[in-house]
Short mmCIF file of C-alpha atoms in Angstrom, two decimals:
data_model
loop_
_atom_site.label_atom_id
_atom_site.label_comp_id
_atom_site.label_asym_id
_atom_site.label_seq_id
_atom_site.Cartn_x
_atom_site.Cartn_y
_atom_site.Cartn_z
CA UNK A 1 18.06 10.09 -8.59
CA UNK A 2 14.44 9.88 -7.09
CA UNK A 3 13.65 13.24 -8.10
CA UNK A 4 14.98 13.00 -11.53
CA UNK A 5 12.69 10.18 -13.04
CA UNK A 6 9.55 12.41 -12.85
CA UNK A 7 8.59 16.10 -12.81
CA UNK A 8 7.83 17.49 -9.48
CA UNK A 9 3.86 18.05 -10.52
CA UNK A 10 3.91 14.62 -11.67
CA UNK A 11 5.55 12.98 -8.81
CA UNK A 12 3.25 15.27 -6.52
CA UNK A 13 0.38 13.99 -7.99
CA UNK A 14 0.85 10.25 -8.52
CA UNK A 15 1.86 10.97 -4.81
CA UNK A 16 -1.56 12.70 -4.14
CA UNK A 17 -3.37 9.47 -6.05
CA UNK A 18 -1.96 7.06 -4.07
CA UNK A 19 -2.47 8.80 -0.63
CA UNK A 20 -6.19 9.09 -1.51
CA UNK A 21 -6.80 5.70 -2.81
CA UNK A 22 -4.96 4.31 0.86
CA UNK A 23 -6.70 6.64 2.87
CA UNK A 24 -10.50 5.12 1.34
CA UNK A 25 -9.38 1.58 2.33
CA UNK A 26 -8.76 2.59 5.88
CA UNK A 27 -11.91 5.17 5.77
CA UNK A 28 -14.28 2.38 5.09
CA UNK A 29 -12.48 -0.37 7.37
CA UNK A 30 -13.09 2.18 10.41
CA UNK A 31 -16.59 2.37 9.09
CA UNK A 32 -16.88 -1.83 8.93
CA UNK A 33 -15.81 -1.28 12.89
CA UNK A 34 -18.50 1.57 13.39
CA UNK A 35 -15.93 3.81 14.11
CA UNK A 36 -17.09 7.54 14.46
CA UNK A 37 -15.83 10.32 12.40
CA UNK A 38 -12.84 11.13 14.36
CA UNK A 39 -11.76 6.97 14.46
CA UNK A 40 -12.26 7.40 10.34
CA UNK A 41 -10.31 10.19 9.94
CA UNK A 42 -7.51 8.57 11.92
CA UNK A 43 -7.36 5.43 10.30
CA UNK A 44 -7.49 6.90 6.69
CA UNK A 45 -4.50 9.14 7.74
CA UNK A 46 -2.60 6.05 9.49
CA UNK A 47 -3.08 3.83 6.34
CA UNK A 48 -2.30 6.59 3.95
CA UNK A 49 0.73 7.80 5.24
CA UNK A 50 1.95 5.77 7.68
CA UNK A 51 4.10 3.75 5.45
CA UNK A 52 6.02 6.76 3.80
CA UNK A 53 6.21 8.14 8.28
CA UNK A 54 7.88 5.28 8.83
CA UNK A 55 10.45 5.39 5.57
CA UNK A 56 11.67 8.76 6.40
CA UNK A 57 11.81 8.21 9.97
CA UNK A 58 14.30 5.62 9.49
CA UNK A 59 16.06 7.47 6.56
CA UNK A 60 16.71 10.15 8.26
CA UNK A 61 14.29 12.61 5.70
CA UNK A 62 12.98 14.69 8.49
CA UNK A 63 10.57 16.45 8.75
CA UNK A 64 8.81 13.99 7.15
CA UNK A 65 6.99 14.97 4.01
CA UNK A 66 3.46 13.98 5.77
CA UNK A 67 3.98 17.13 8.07
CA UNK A 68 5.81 19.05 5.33
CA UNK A 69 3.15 19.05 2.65
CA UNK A 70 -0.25 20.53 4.17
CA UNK A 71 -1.77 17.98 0.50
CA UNK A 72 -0.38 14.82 1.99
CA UNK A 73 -2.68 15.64 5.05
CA UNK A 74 -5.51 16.86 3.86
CA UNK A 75 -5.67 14.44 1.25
CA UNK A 76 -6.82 11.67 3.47
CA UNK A 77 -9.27 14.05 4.93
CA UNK A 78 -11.30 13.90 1.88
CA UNK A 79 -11.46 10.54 1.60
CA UNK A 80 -12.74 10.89 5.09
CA UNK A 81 -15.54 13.02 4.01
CA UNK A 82 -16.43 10.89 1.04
CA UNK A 83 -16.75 7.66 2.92
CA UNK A 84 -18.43 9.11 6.20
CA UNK A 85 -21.13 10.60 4.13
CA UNK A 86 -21.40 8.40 0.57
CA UNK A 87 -19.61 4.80 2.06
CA UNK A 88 -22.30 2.58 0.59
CA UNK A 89 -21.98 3.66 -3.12
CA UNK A 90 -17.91 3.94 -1.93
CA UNK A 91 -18.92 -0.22 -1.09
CA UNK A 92 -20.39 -0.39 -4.46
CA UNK A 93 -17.65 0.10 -6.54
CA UNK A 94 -15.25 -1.81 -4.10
CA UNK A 95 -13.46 -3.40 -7.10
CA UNK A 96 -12.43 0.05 -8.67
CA UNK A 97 -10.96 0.78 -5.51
CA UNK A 98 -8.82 -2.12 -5.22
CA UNK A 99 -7.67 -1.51 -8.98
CA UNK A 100 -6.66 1.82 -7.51
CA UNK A 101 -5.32 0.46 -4.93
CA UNK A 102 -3.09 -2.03 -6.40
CA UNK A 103 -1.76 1.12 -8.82
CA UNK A 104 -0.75 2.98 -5.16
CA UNK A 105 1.05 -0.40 -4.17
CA UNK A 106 3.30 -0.12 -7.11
CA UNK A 107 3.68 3.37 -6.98
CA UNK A 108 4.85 3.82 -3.74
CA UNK A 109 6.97 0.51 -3.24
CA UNK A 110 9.02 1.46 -6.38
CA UNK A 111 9.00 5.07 -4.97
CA UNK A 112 10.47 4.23 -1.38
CA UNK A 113 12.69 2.18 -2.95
CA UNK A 114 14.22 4.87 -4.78
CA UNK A 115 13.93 7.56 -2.17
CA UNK A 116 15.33 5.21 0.47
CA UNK A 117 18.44 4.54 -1.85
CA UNK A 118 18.64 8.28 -2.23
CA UNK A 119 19.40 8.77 1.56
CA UNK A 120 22.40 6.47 1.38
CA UNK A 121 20.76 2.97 2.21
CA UNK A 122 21.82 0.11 0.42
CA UNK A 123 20.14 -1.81 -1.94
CA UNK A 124 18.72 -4.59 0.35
CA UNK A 125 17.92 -1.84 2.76
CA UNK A 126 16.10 0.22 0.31
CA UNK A 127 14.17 -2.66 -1.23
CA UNK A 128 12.91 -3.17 2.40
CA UNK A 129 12.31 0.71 2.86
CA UNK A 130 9.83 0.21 -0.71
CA UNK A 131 7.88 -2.97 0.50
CA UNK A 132 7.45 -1.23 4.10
CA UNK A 133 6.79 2.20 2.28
CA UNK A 134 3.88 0.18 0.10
CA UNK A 135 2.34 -2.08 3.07
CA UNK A 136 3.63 -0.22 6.28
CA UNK A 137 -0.07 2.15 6.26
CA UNK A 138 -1.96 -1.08 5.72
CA UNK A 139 -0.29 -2.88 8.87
CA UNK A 140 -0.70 -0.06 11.26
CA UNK A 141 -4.41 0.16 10.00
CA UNK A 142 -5.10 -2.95 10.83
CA UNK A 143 -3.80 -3.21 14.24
CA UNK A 144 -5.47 0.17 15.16
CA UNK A 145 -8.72 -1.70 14.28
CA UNK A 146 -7.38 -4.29 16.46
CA UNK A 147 -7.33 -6.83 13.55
CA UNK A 148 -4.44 -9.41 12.57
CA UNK A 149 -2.87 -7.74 10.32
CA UNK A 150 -3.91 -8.40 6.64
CA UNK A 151 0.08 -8.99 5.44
CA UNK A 152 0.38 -12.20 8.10
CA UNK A 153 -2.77 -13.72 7.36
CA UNK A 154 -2.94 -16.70 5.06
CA UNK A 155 -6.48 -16.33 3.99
CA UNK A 156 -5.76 -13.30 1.95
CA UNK A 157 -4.42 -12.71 -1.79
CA UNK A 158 -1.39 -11.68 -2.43
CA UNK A 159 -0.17 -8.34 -1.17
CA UNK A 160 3.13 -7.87 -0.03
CA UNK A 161 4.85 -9.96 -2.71
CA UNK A 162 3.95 -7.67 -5.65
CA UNK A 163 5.56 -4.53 -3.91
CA UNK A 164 8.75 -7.33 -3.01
CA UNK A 165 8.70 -7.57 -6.78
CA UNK A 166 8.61 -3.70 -7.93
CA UNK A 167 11.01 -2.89 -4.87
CA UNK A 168 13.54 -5.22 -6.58
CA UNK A 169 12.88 -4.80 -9.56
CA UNK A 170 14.15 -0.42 -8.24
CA UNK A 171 17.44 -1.82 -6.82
CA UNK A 172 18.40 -4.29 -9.31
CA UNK A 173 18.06 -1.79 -11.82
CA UNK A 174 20.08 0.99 -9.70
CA UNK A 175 22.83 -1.92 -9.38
CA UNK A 176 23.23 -2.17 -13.39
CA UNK A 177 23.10 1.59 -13.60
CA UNK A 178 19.81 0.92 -15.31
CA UNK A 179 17.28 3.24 -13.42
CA UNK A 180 15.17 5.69 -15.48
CA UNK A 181 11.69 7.00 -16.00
CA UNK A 182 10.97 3.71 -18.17
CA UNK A 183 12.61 1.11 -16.26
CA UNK A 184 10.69 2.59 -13.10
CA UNK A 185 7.57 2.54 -14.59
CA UNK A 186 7.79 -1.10 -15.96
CA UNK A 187 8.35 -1.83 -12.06
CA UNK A 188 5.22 0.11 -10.93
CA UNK A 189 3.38 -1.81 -13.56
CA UNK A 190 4.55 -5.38 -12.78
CA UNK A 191 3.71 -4.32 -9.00
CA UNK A 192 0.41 -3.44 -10.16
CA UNK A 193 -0.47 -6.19 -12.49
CA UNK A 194 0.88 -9.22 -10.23
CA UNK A 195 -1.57 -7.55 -7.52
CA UNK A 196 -4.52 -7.76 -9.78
CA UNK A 197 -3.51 -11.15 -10.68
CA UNK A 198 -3.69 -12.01 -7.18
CA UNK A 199 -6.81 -10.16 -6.91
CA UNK A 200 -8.26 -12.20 -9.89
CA UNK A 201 -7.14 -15.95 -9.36
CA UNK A 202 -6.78 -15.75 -5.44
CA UNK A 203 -2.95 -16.03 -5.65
CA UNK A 204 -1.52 -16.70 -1.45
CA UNK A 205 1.28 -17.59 -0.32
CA UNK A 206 2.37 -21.17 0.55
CA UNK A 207 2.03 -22.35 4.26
CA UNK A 208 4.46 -24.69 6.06
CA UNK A 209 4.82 -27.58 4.75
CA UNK A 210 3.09 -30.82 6.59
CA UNK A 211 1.35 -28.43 8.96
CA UNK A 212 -1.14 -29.57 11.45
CA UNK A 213 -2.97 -26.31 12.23
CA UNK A 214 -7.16 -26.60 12.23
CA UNK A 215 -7.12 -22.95 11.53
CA UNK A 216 -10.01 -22.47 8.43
CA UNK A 217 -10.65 -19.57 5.91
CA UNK A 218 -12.56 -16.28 7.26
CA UNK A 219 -15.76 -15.61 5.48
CA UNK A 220 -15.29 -13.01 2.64
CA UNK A 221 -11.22 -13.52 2.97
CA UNK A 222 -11.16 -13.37 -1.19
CA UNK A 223 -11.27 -9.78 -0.81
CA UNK A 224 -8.86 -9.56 1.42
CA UNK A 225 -4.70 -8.82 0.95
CA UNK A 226 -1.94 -10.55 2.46
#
């Protein structure tokens, strides 16, 4: 099914799109950290493929296609060149990155959704293989920079519940026998647009109720994902 809704070249480079656009996000959070060039390179591989590693590990699609595809790798590379040598203007235009961004979230949750139902899982499975798929690179990233992690902080717009939405969106529409290259697309693009809704109005998710927790907003946490 996965492999029917888009031509190879297609799928290879929305694939290719989405790795890149990761792999800048964790280039210029290892520069934030002053990482050197090998720490960049690292965490723009971990946060660009470490959430499709982790979907075929558990799927069972081995060798995974990170280590299959010599473009997958060296994809991230680039972005590692880009941001050692030009990360200020990279800074600049932060916001076009995070529109990019927000386009690889949808991408890739609807994608690993699919894929994941492909290898057998069932639908509540593969939902959860295209959420982890979407925000699995972002999670690793951040706990390689030794940072909470971006999805369990409350001080950050809304992250994982647009690729919940597009993920579901995939499964419902493989349970109604409903999955094609238009209904997949409409889920990318309501993955994408509820993320730059959150982006815009600061959408977060609710915390408990009645809490008593002193905890108080980072500085600079409206850029931030959750």
């Amino acid at each position: 099914m996965f492999h029917e809704l888009f031509t190879p070249s297609v799928q290879h480079a929305l694939d290719l799109v989405g790795i890149f656009v990761f792999a800048i996000s964790g280039a210029l959070l290892a520069v934030r950290k002053n990482f050197d060039v090998f720490g960049i390179a690292v965490l723009a591989e971990v946060t660009a493929l470490g959430g499709g590693l982790f979907r075929d590990l558990v799927i069972g699609a081995v060798p995974p296609a990170a280590f299959t595809d010599l473009g997958y790798f060296l994809t991230p590379l680039a972005a590692t060149v880009i941001v050692f040598f030009l990360h200020p203007e990279v800074e600049r235009i932060q916001t076009g990155v995070n529109v990019f961004d927000a386009a690889g979230l949808g991408l890739f949750c609807v994608t690993g959704a699919t894929k994941a139902y492909d290898y057998g899982l069932g639908l509540t499975a593969s939902a959860a293989m295209g959420l982890a798929t979407a925000v699995g690179g972002g999670v690793l990233r951040d706990v390689l920079a030794n940072e909470v992690p971006s999805l369990l902080r409350w001080d950050r717009d809304l992250y994982a519940v647009p690729a919940i939405v597009g993920a579901t969106m995939v499964v419902l529409c493989i349970r109604f026998e409903a999955l094609n290259a238009f209904t997949s697309g409409l889920a990318v693009l309501t993955a994408f647009l509820l993320r730059l809704l959150a982006m815009r109005y600061h959408w977060r998710a609710p915390r408990a109720w009645n809490r008593r927790s002193n905890a108080r907003e980072e500085p600079g946490a409206e850029t931030g994902t959750a």
